[in-house]
Amino acid sequence: MLRYLSAGESHGRCLTAIIEGLPAGLPLDLAQIDGELARRQRGYGRGPRMELERDRVQVLAGLRDGKTLGSPLALLIENRDWTNWEKVMDPVSVSAGEVLTNPRPGHADLPGVIKYRQQDVRNILERASARETAMRVAVGAVAKALLAHFQVQVVSHVVAIGDVTAAAVMAPHGDLSLLADESPVRCLDPEAERAMVAAIKAAQKEGDSLGGVFEVIALGVPWGLGSHVHWDRKLDGRLAQAIVSIQGVKGVEFGAGFAGCQLPGSSFHDEIVYDPKRGYTFTSNNAGGIQGGMSTTAPIVIRGAMKPIPTLAKPLQSVDIKTKEPTPASVQRTDSCAVPAASIVAEAAVAWELAVAFLEKFGGDSLAEIKDNYNQYLKNL
Ligand SMILES: Cc1cc2nc3c(=O)[nH]c(=O)nc-3n(C[C@H](O)[C@H](O)[C@H](O)COP(=O)(O)O)c2cc1C
């Protein structure tokens, strides 16, 4: 089974991950992984930290001569900011830094200190922070490298920021992400892009923050990833968990989504057609590429709704956890809008889940064996 664990605090020395269950013989290009890390760091509305960090992945184990060995792959991303935080975050003895006692509304601070019996909010916020998503993107880039051998591509773009919504994308294609990357807010609609930038600027001026909606599309997914037979094997359920696990994401929808649920069944459901060359296809894609928990070869279309960033330059009301007196929430260095970055994290999260489901179906100990299994399956369709 393909799985990974990551570790690392936001201002700690580094982020690390161990991926287990990769086949042997998968070529990995570290520059490609770094390229994905750079995509996560961009986007209008990010905070000053993004200028400090230039994330680069290092491989500590599991790779030889550019190809996986089938053994655990150990990844590391250094936190460049560590040099400024050593005294605050030293693993053995902390010699500087104030104790934070004013939890931020909307963040992990308050439930975290209660659950873990902590007196310093920093002991929670360091891991709750979306800095962790840098490693998710690196791990997702490894998954993308595997999926690319089977012509599976995962792309994304931003659909809405605040109350500005972009025009819908009618025909998803593999270059969609490259185009989105050219936009400061990863939006494909130039008019909406301008309004989104203006909305973020206005929020920043007010010491406020904005959320929004991103869309991830997976292309080239073969028939039958996931399964209808048990709740935890359903592909849509697994993808939904992966998306909602991204910090700040509060909603997810597939295909025609919530709006589609207002349609009668006769307009909603995608009719089935058969073409001797292409096999079974659908006249529309309101299902978003998954039916009965299984992929249908139609593009998998997933949208995630991200709430506004909780840390505000003009802080909201909170309570001091030591004195129980009212106090303003703590003000940390912060993004004012991270929807563009979240769309990249979501791409990685989707790529990872698809790779897990892909190896469940076609898994083997080497890339060559997986290709044999995959080609045999296609032959029998
Ligand atoms: C890429 C990314 C960047 C984020 N940046 C910030 C930030 O700078 N400040 C902040 O308060 N929250 C930020 N968030 C959101 C918080 O991490 C998140 O709201 C918090 O961990 C609480 O989790 P929840 O919103 O899922 O309940 C970011 C989220 C993502 C995905």
Short mmCIF file of N, CA and C and ligand atoms in Angstrom, two decimals, residues 40 46 104 106-108 128-130 133 244 246-250 306-311 333-335 338 341-342 345, ligand 1:
data_model
loop_
_atom_site.label_atom_id
_atom_site.label_comp_id
_atom_site.label_asym_id
_atom_site.label_seq_id
_atom_site.Cartn_x
_atom_site.Cartn_y
_atom_site.Cartn_z
N ARG A 40 3.53 26.57 -5.33
CA ARG A 40 2.77 26.74 -4.08
C ARG A 40 3.09 28.08 -3.42
N ARG A 46 -0.17 36.40 -0.76
CA ARG A 46 0.66 35.67 0.20
C ARG A 46 1.40 36.65 1.09
N ARG A 104 -6.19 32.54 18.17
CA ARG A 104 -6.87 33.22 17.05
C ARG A 104 -8.19 32.53 16.72
N GLY A 106 -10.89 30.88 14.60
CA GLY A 106 -10.81 30.27 13.26
C GLY A 106 -9.56 29.45 13.04
N HIS A 107 -8.63 29.47 14.00
CA HIS A 107 -7.41 28.67 13.83
C HIS A 107 -7.46 27.46 14.76
N ALA A 108 -6.42 26.65 14.74
CA ALA A 108 -6.38 25.43 15.57
C ALA A 108 -6.01 25.76 17.01
N ALA A 128 -0.10 23.17 13.07
CA ALA A 128 -1.38 23.43 12.38
C ALA A 128 -1.17 24.28 11.13
N SER A 129 -0.10 25.08 11.16
CA SER A 129 0.18 26.00 10.05
C SER A 129 0.24 25.29 8.71
N ALA A 130 -0.13 26.01 7.67
CA ALA A 130 -0.11 25.43 6.32
C ALA A 130 1.31 25.31 5.75
N THR A 133 1.98 22.08 4.21
CA THR A 133 1.53 21.74 2.85
C THR A 133 2.67 21.78 1.82
N VAL A 244 -10.67 18.29 1.90
CA VAL A 244 -11.11 18.98 3.13
C VAL A 244 -10.01 18.95 4.20
N ILE A 246 -7.12 19.93 3.72
CA ILE A 246 -6.25 21.11 3.47
C ILE A 246 -6.72 22.24 4.39
N GLN A 247 -5.76 22.85 5.06
CA GLN A 247 -6.07 23.90 6.05
C GLN A 247 -6.99 24.95 5.44
N GLY A 248 -8.11 25.21 6.10
CA GLY A 248 -9.01 26.27 5.67
C GLY A 248 -10.11 25.81 4.72
N VAL A 249 -10.02 24.59 4.18
CA VAL A 249 -11.04 24.14 3.22
C VAL A 249 -12.26 23.61 3.99
N LYS A 250 -13.41 24.13 3.67
CA LYS A 250 -14.63 23.82 4.43
C LYS A 250 -15.69 23.15 3.59
N MET A 306 -12.57 27.42 0.29
CA MET A 306 -11.65 27.79 1.38
C MET A 306 -12.19 29.01 2.11
N LYS A 307 -12.24 28.92 3.43
CA LYS A 307 -12.73 30.06 4.22
C LYS A 307 -11.66 31.17 4.23
N PRO A 308 -12.03 32.38 4.65
CA PRO A 308 -11.01 33.44 4.74
C PRO A 308 -9.94 33.07 5.77
N ILE A 309 -8.72 33.52 5.53
CA ILE A 309 -7.57 33.25 6.44
C ILE A 309 -7.90 33.75 7.85
N PRO A 310 -7.65 32.95 8.88
CA PRO A 310 -8.00 33.36 10.26
C PRO A 310 -7.11 34.46 10.87
N THR A 311 -5.83 34.50 10.55
CA THR A 311 -4.97 35.51 11.18
C THR A 311 -5.24 36.86 10.53
N ARG A 333 2.73 36.77 11.37
CA ARG A 333 2.97 37.07 9.97
C ARG A 333 1.99 36.22 9.15
N THR A 334 1.30 36.80 8.21
CA THR A 334 0.20 36.03 7.60
C THR A 334 -0.05 36.35 6.13
N ASP A 335 -0.67 35.38 5.47
CA ASP A 335 -1.23 35.61 4.13
C ASP A 335 -2.56 36.32 4.32
N ALA A 338 -4.98 32.89 0.42
CA ALA A 338 -4.09 31.78 0.01
C ALA A 338 -4.83 30.80 -0.91
N ALA A 341 -2.57 29.37 -3.68
CA ALA A 341 -1.64 28.36 -3.13
C ALA A 341 -2.41 27.08 -2.78
N ALA A 342 -3.61 27.25 -2.22
CA ALA A 342 -4.41 26.07 -1.85
C ALA A 342 -4.76 25.24 -3.08
N VAL A 345 -1.87 22.98 -3.62
CA VAL A 345 -1.88 21.93 -2.59
C VAL A 345 -2.96 20.89 -2.95
C1 LIG B 1 -1.60 27.46 1.46
C2 LIG B 1 -2.25 27.93 2.71
C3 LIG B 1 -1.76 29.06 3.36
C4 LIG B 1 -2.35 29.50 4.54
N1 LIG B 1 -1.82 30.61 5.15
C5 LIG B 1 -2.36 31.03 6.31
C6 LIG B 1 -1.82 32.17 6.97
O1 LIG B 1 -0.85 32.80 6.51
N2 LIG B 1 -2.40 32.56 8.13
C7 LIG B 1 -3.48 31.90 8.68
O2 LIG B 1 -3.98 32.28 9.72
N3 LIG B 1 -4.01 30.82 8.06
C8 LIG B 1 -3.48 30.37 6.91
N4 LIG B 1 -4.03 29.27 6.28
C9 LIG B 1 -5.23 28.62 6.86
C10 LIG B 1 -4.98 27.99 8.22
O3 LIG B 1 -3.81 27.18 8.21
C11 LIG B 1 -6.20 27.20 8.72
O4 LIG B 1 -7.34 28.00 8.67
C12 LIG B 1 -5.97 26.70 10.14
O5 LIG B 1 -4.95 25.72 10.14
C13 LIG B 1 -7.20 26.11 10.82
O6 LIG B 1 -7.69 25.00 10.10
P1 LIG B 1 -9.18 24.99 9.50
O7 LIG B 1 -9.40 26.32 8.88
O8 LIG B 1 -9.16 23.89 8.49
O9 LIG B 1 -10.12 24.73 10.63
C14 LIG B 1 -3.46 28.80 5.09
C15 LIG B 1 -3.96 27.67 4.43
C16 LIG B 1 -3.37 27.23 3.25
C17 LIG B 1 -3.93 26.03 2.55
#
